[in-house]
PDB file of C-alpha atoms in Angstrom:
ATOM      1  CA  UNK A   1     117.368  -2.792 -44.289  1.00  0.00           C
ATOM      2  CA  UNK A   2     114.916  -5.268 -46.238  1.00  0.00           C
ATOM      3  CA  UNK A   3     116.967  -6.205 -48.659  1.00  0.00           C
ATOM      4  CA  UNK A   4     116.396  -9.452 -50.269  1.00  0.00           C
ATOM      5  CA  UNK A   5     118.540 -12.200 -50.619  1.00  0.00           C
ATOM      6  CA  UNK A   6     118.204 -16.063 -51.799  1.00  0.00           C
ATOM      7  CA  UNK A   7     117.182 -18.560 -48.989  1.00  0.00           C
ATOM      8  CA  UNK A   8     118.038 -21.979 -48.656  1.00  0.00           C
ATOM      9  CA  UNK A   9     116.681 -24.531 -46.174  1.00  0.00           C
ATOM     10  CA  UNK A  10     118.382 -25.320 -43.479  1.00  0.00           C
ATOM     11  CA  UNK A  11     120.462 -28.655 -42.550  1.00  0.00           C
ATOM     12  CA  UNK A  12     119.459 -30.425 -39.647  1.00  0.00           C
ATOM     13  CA  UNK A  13     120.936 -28.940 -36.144  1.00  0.00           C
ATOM     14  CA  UNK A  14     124.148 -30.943 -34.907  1.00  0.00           C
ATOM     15  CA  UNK A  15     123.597 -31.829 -31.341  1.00  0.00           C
ATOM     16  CA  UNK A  16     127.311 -33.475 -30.858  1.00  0.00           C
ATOM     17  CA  UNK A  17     128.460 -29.978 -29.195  1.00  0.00           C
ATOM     18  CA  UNK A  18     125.415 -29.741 -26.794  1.00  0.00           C
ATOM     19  CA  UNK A  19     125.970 -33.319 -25.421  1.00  0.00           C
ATOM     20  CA  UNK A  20     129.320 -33.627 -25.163  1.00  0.00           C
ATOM     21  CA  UNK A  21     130.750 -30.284 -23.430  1.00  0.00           C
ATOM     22  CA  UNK A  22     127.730 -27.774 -22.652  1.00  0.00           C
ATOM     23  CA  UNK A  23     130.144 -25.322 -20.830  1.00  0.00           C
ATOM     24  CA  UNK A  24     133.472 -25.435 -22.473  1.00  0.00           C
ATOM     25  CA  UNK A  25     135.450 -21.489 -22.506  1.00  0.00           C
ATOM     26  CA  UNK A  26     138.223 -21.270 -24.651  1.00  0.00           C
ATOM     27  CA  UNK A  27     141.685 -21.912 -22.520  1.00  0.00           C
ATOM     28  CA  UNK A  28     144.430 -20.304 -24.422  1.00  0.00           C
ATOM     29  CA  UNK A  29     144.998 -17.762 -21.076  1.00  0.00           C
ATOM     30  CA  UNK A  30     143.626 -17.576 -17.622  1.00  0.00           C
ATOM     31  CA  UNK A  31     141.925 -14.761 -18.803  1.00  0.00           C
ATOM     32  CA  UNK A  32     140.162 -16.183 -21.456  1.00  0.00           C
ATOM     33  CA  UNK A  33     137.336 -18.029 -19.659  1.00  0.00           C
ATOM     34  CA  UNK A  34     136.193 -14.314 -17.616  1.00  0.00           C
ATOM     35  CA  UNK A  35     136.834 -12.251 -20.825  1.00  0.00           C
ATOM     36  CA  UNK A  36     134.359 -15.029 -22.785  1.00  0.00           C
ATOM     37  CA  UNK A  37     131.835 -14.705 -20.068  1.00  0.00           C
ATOM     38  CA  UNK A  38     131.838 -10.780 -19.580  1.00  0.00           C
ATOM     39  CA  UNK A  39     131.335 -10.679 -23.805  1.00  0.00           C
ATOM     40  CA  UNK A  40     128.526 -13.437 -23.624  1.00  0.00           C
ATOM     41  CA  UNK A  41     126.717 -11.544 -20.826  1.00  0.00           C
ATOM     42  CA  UNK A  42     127.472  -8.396 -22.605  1.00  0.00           C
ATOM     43  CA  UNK A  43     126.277  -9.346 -25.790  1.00  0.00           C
ATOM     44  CA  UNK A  44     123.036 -11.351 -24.423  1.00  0.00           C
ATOM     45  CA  UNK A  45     122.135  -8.186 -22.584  1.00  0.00           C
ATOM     46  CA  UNK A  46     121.882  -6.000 -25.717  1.00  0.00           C
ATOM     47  CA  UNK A  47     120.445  -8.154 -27.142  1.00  0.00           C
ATOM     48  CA  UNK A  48     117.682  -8.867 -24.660  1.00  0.00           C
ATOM     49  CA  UNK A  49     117.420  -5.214 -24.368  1.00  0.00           C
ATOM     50  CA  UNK A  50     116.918  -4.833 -28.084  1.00  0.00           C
ATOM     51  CA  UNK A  51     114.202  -7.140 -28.242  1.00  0.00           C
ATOM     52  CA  UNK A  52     112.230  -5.791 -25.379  1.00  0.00           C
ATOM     53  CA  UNK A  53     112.429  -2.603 -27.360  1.00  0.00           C
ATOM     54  CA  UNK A  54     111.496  -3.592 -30.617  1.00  0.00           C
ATOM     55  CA  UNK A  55     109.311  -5.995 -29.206  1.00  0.00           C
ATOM     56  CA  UNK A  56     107.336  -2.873 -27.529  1.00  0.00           C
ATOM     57  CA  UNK A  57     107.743  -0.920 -31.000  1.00  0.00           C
ATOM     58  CA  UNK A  58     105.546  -3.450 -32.300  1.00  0.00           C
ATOM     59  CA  UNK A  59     102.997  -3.705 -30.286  1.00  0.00           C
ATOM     60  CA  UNK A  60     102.628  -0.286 -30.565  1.00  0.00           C
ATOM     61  CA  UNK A  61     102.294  -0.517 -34.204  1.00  0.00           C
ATOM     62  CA  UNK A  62     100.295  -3.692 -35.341  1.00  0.00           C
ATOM     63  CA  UNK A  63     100.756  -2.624 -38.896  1.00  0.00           C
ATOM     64  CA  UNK A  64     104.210  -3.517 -39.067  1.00  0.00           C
ATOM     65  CA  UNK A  65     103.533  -6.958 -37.121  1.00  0.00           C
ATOM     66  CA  UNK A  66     101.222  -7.095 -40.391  1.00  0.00           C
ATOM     67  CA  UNK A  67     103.503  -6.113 -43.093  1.00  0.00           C
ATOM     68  CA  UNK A  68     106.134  -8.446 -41.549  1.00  0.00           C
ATOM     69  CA  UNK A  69     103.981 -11.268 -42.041  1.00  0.00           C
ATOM     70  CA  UNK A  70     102.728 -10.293 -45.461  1.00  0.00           C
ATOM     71  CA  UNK A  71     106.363 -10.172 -47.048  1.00  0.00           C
ATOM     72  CA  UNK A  72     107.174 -13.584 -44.937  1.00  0.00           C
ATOM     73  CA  UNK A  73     106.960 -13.308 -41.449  1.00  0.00           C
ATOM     74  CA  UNK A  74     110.354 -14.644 -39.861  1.00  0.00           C
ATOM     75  CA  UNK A  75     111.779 -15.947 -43.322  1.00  0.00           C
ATOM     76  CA  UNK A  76     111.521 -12.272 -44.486  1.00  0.00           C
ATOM     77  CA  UNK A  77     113.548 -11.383 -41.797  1.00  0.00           C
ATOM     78  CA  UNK A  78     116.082 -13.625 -42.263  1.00  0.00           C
ATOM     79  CA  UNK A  79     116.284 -12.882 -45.655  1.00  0.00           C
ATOM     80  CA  UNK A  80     117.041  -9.418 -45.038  1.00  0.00           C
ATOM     81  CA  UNK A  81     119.999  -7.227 -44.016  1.00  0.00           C
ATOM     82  CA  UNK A  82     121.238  -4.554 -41.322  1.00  0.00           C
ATOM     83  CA  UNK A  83     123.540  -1.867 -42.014  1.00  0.00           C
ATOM     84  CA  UNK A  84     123.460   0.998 -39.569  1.00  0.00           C
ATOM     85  CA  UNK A  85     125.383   4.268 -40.281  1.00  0.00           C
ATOM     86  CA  UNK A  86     127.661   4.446 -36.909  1.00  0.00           C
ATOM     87  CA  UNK A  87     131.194   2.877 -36.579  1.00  0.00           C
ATOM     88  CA  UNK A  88     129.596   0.344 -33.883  1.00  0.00           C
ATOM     89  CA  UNK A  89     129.327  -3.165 -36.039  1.00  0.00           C
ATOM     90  CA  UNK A  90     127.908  -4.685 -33.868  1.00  0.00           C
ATOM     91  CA  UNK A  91     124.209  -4.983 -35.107  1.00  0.00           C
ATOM     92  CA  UNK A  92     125.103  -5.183 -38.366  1.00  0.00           C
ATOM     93  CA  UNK A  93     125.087  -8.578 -40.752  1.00  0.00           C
ATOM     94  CA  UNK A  94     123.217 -10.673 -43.306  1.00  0.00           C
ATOM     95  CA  UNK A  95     119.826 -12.434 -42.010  1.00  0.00           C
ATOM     96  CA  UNK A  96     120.261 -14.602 -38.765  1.00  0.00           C
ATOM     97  CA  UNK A  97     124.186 -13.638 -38.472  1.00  0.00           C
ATOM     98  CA  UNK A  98     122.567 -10.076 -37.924  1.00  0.00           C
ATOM     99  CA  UNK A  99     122.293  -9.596 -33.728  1.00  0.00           C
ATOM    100  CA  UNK A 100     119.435  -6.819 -35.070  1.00  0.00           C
ATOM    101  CA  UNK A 101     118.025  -9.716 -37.051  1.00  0.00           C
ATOM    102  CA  UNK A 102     117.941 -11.669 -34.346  1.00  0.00           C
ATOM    103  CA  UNK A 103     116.470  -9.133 -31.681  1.00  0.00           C
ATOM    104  CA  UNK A 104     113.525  -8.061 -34.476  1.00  0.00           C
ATOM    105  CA  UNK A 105     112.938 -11.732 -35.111  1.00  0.00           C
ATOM    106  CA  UNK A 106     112.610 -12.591 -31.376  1.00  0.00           C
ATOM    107  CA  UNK A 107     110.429  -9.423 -31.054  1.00  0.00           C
ATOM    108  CA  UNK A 108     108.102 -10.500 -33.959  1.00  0.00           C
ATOM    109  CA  UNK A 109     107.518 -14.296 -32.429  1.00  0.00           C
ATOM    110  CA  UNK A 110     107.161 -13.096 -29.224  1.00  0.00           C
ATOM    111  CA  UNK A 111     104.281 -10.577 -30.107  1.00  0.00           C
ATOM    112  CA  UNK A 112     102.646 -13.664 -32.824  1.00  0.00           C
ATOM    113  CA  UNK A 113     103.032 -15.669 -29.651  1.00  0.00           C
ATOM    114  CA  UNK A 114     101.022 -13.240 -27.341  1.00  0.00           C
ATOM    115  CA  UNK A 115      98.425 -12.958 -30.087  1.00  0.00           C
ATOM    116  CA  UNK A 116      97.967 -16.122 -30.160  1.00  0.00           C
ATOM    117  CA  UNK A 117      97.653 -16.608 -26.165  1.00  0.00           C
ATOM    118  CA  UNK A 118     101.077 -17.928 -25.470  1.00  0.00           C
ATOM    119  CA  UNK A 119     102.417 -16.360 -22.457  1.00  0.00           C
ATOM    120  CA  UNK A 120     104.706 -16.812 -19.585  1.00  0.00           C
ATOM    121  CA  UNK A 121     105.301 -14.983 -16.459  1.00  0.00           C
ATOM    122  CA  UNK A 122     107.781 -12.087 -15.982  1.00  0.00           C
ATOM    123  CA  UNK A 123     111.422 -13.289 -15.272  1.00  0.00           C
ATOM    124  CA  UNK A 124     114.047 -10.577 -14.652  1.00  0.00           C
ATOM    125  CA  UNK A 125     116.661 -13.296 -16.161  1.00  0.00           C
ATOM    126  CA  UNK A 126     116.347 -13.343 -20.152  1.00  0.00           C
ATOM    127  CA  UNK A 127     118.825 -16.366 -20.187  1.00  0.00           C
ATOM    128  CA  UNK A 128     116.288 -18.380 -17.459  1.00  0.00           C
ATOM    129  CA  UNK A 129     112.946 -17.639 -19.943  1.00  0.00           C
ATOM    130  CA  UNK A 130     115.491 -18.284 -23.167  1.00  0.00           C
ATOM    131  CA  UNK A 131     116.208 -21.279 -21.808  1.00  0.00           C
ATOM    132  CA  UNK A 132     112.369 -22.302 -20.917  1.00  0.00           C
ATOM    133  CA  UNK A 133     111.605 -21.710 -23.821  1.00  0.00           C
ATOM    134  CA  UNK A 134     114.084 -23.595 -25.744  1.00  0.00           C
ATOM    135  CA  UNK A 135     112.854 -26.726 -24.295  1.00  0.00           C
ATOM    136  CA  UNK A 136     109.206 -26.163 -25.247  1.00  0.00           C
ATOM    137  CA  UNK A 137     110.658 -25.394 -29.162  1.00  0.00           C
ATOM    138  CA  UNK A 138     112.863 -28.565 -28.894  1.00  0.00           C
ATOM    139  CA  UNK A 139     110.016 -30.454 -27.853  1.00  0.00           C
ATOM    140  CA  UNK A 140     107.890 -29.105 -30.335  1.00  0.00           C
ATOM    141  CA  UNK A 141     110.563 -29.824 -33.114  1.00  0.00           C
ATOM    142  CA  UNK A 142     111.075 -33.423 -31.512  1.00  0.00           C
ATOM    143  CA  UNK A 143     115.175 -32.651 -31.103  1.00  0.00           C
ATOM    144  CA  UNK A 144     116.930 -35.144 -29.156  1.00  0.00           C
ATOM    145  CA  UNK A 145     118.823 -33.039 -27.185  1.00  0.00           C
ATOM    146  CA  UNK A 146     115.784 -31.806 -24.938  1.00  0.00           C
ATOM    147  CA  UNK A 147     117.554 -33.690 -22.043  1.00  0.00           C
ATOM    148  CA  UNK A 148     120.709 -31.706 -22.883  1.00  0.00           C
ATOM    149  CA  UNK A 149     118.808 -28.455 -22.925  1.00  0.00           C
ATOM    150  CA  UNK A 150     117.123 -29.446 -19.715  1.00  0.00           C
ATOM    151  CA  UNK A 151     120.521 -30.237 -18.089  1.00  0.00           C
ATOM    152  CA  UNK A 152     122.152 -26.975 -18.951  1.00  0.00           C
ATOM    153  CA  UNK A 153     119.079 -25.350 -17.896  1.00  0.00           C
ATOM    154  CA  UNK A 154     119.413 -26.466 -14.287  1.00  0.00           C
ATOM    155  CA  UNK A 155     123.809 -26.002 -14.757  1.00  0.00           C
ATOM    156  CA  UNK A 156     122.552 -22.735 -15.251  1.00  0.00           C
ATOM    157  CA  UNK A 157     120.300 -21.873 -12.176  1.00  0.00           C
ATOM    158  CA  UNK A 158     122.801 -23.416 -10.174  1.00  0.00           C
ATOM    159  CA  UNK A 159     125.786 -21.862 -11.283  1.00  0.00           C
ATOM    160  CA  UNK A 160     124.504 -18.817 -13.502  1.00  0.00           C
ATOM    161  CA  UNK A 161     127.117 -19.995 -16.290  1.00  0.00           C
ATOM    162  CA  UNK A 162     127.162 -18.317 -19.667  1.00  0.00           C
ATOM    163  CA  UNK A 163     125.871 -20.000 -22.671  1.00  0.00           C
ATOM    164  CA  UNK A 164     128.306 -21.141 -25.426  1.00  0.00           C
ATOM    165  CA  UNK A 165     127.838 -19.880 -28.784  1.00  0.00           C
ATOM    166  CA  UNK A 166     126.843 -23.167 -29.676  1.00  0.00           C
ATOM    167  CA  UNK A 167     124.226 -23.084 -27.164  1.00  0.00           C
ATOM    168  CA  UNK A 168     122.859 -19.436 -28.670  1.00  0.00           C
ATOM    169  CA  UNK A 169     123.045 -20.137 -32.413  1.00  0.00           C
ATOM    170  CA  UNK A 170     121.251 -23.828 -31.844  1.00  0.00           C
ATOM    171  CA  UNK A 171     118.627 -22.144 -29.686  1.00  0.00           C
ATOM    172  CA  UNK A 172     117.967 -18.890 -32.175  1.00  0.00           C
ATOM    173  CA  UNK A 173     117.620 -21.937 -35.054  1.00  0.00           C
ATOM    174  CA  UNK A 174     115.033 -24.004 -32.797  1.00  0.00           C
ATOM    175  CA  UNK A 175     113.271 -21.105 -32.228  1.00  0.00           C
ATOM    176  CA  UNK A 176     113.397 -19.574 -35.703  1.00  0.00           C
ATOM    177  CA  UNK A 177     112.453 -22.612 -37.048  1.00  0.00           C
ATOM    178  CA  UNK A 178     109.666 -23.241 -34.834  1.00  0.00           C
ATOM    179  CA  UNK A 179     107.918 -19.969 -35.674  1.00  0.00           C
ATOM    180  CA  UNK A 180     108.068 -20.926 -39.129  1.00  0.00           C
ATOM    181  CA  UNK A 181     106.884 -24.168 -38.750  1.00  0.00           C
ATOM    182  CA  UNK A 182     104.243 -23.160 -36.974  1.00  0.00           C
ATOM    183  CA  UNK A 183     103.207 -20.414 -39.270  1.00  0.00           C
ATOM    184  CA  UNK A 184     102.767 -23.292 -42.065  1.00  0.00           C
ATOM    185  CA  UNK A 185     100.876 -25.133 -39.694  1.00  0.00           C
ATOM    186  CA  UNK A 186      98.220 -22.596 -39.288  1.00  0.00           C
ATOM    187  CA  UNK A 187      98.159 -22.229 -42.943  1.00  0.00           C
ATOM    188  CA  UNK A 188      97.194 -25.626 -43.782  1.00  0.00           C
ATOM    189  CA  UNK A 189      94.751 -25.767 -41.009  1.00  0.00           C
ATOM    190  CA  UNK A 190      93.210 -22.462 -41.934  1.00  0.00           C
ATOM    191  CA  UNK A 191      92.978 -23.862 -45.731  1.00  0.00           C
ATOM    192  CA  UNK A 192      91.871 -27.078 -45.122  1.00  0.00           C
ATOM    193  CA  UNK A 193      88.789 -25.482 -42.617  1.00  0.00           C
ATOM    194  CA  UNK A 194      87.751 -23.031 -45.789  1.00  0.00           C
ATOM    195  CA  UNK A 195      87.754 -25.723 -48.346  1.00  0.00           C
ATOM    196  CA  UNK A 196      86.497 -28.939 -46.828  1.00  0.00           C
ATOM    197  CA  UNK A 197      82.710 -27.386 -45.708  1.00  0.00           C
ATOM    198  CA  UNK A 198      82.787 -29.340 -42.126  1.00  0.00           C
ATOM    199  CA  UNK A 199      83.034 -27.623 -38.885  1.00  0.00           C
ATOM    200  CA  UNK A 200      83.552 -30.531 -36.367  1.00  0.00           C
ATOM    201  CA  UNK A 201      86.577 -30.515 -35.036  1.00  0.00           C
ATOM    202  CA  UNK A 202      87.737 -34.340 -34.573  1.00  0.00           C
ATOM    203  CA  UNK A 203      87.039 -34.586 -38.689  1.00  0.00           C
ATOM    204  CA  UNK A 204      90.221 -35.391 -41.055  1.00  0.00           C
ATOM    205  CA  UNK A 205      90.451 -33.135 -43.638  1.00  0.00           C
ATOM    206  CA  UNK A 206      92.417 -33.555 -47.044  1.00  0.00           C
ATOM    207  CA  UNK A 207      93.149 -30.921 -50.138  1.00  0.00           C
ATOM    208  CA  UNK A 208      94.585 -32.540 -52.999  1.00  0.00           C
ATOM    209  CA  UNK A 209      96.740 -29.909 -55.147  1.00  0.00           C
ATOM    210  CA  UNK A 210      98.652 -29.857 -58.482  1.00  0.00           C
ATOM    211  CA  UNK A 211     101.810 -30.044 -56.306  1.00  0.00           C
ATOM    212  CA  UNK A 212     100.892 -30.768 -52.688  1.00  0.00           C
ATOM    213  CA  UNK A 213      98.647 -32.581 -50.541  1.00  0.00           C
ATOM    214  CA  UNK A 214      97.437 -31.222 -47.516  1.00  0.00           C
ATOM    215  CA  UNK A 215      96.112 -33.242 -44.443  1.00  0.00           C
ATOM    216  CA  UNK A 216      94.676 -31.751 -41.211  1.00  0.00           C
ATOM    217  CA  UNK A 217      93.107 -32.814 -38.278  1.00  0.00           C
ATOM    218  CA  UNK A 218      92.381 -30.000 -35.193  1.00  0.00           C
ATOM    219  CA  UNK A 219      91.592 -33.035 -32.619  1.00  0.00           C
ATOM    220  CA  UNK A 220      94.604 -35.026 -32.926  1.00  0.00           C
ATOM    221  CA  UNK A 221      97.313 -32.001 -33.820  1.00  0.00           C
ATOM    222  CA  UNK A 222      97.530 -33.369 -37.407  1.00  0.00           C
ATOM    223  CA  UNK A 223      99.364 -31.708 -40.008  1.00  0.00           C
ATOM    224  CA  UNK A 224     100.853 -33.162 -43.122  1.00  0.00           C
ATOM    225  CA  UNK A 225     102.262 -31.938 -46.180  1.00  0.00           C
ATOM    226  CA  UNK A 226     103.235 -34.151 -49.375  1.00  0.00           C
ATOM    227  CA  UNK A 227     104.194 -33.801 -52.611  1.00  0.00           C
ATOM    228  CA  UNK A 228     101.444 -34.799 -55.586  1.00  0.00           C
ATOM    229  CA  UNK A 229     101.991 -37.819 -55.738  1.00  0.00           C
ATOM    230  CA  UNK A 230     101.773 -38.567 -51.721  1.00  0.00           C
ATOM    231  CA  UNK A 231     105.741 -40.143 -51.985  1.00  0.00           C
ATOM    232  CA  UNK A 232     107.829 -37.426 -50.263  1.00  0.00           C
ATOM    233  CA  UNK A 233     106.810 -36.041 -46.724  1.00  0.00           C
ATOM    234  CA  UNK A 234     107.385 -32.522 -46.874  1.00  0.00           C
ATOM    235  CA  UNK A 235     105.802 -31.959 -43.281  1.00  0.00           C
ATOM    236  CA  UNK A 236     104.101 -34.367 -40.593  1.00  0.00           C
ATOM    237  CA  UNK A 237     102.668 -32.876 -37.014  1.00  0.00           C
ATOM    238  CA  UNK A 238     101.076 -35.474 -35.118  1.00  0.00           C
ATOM    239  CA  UNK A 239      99.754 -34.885 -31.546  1.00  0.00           C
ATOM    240  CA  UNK A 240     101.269 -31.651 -32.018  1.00  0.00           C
ATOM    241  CA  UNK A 241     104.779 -32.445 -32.493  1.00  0.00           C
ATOM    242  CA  UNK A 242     107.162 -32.148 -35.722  1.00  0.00           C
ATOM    243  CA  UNK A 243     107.602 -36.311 -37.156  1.00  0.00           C
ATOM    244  CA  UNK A 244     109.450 -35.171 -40.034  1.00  0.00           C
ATOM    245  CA  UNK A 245     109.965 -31.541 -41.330  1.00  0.00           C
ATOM    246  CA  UNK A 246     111.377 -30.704 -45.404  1.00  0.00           C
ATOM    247  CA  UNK A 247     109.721 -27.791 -45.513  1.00  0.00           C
ATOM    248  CA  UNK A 248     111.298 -25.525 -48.588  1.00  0.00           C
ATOM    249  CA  UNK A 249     110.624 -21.993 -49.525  1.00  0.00           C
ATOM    250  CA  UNK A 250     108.263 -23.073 -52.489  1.00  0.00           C
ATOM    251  CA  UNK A 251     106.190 -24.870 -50.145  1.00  0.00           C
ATOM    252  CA  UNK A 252     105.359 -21.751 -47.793  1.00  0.00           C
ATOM    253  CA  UNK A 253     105.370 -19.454 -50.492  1.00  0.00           C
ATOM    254  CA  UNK A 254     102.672 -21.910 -52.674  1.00  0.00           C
ATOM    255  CA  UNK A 255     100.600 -21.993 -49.271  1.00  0.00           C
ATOM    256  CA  UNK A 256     100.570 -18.255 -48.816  1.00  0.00           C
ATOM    257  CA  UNK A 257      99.643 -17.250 -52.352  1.00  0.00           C
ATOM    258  CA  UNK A 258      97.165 -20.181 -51.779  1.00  0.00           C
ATOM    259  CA  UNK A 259      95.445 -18.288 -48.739  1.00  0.00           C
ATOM    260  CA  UNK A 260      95.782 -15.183 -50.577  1.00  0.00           C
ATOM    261  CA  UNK A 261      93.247 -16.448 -53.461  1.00  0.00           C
ATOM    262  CA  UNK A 262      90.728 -18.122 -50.948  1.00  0.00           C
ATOM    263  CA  UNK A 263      90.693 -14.670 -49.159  1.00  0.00           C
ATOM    264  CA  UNK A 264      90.124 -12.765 -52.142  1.00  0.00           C
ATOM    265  CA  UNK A 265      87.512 -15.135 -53.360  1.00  0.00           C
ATOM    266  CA  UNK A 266      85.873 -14.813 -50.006  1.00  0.00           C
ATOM    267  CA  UNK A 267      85.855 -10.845 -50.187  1.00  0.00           C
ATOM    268  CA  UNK A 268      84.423 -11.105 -53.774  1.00  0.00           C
ATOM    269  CA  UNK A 269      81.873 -13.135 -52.904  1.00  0.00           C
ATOM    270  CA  UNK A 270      80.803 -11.403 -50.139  1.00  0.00           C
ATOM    271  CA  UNK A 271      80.805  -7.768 -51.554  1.00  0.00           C
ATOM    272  CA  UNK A 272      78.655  -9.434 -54.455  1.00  0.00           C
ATOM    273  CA  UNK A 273      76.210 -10.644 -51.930  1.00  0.00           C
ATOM    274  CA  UNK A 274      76.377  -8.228 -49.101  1.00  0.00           C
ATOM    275  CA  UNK A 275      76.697 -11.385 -46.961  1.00  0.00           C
ATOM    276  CA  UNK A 276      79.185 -10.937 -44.305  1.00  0.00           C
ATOM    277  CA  UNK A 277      79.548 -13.686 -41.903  1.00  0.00           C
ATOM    278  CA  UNK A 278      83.270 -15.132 -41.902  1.00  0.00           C
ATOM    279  CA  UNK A 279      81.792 -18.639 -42.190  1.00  0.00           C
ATOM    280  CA  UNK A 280      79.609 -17.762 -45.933  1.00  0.00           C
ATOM    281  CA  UNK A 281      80.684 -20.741 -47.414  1.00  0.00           C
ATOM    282  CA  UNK A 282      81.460 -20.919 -51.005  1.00  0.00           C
ATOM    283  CA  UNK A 283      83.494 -23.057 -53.181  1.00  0.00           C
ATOM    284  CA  UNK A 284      86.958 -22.480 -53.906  1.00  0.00           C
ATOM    285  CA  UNK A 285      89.127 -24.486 -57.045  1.00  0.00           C
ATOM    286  CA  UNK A 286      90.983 -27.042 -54.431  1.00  0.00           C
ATOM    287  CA  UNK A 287      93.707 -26.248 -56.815  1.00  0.00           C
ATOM    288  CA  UNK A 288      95.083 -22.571 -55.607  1.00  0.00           C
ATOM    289  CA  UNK A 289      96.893 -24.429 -53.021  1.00  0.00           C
ATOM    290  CA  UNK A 290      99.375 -24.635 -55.714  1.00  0.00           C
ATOM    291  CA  UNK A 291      99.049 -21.643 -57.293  1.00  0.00           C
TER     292      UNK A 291
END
């Protein structure tokens, strides 16, 4: 467990699957389509089962929702592997191919996402609140399949058809990659609020870096990201909703390590002062966001 391997950014999703068959079952017997579902709903229940219990481990233990996001949040986890010791295989694997990946990822959003407020009400059907949630992470990521999700959403509560592994590996990457994206979001925002000294909300705020610029505005859901020289868009939010999203592992890393520093310089200063109140303003070198 936890051990480290390179990651590289991921391609953009192909949607040609969703649109064009969202229920097809494998026909090579007359067995095959019942055998696929049984394994689907076998293998969606363990998993859902999984998650509710690491998902309760971690609320338990807020230290470990902490050292997750320390080491990475979500991209740690994916970066990691899962070995157990019995002869059942079927947790094991590298990052997101990992069903115990998966489950511990889905348990870390899901408790970052009550943190932050974002609930929804009990549904005895995991594949129902999957599915609601996909749309609200397509949306977010501005895919153009949300009418294709939406459509085998109500295929679903009509018929109670399994999902396709197309359908579970697209949704685990919208979701994955909305937790991310989201996780850079709130560092640019909470960067550009410490360095630019203004508290009203509908201001536009911009850092410029050594290697990024950094754009924010909390009124209008505006979040951008671009290189030094303002040519190459590495991340745009506007209204709340992904425009355009190259977001690389140097990127999150740089804005961590920045966060790190303004924190630190933060402490310092107040242990030198005794002055405690989380909005002592002092000034910061605009360039740690690259650090």
């Amino acid at each position: 467990k936890g051990q480290q391997k390179h990651h590289a950014n991921q391609a953009p999703i192909p949607t040609k699957n969703l649109r064009a068959s969202p229920y097809y079952l494998p026909k090579t017997s007359e067995q095959a389509p019942i055998t696929y579902q049984k394994t689907s709903e076998q293998a969606m229940q363990k998993i859902a089962s999984m998650t509710k219990i690491l998902k309760a481990k971690l609320e338990q233990h807020p230290k470990l929702v902490s050292a997750i996001a320390k080491r990475g949040g979500v991209q740690f986890l994916e970066n990691s592997t899962h070995i157990s010791s019995s002869q059942d295989k079927f947790w094991d694997g590298n990052g997101k191919e990992s069903r115990f990946i998966q489950a511990l990822s889905s348990a870390y959003t899901a408790t970052i996402e009550k943190e932050q407020g974002k609930t929804f009400p009990e549904n005895t059907d995991p594949v129902a609140q999957s599915l609601k949630q996909w749309v609200l992470d397509a949306t977010f990521l501005n895919r153009n399949y949300v009418e294709a999700i939406n459509k085998i959403q109500q295929i679903y509560t009509d018929t109670k058809k399994p999902l396709t592994e197309n359908h579970l590996k697209t949704m685990g990457k919208d979701s994955r990659n909305t937790t991310i994206t989201k996780e850079v979001k709130n560092l640019v925002t909470r960067l550009t609020n410490t360095l630019v000294q203004d508290t009203r909300e509908d201001v536009y705020k911009s850092i410029q870096g050594k290697k990024y610029i950094l754009e924010s505005n909390e009124n209008t859901g505006l979040v951008r990201i671009t290189n030094a020289s303002n040519t190459d868009i590495l991340l745009s939010i506007e209204n709340n909703q992904v425009k355009a999203n190259n977001l690389n592992h140097d990127v999150y890393q740089s804005l961590k390590s920045a966060v790190q520093a303004v924190d630190e310089k933060i402490k310092s200063a107040q242990e030198a002062t005794g002055y405690n109140n989380s909005n002592y303003a002092i000034k910061v070198d605009q360039n740690q966001v690259t650090k």
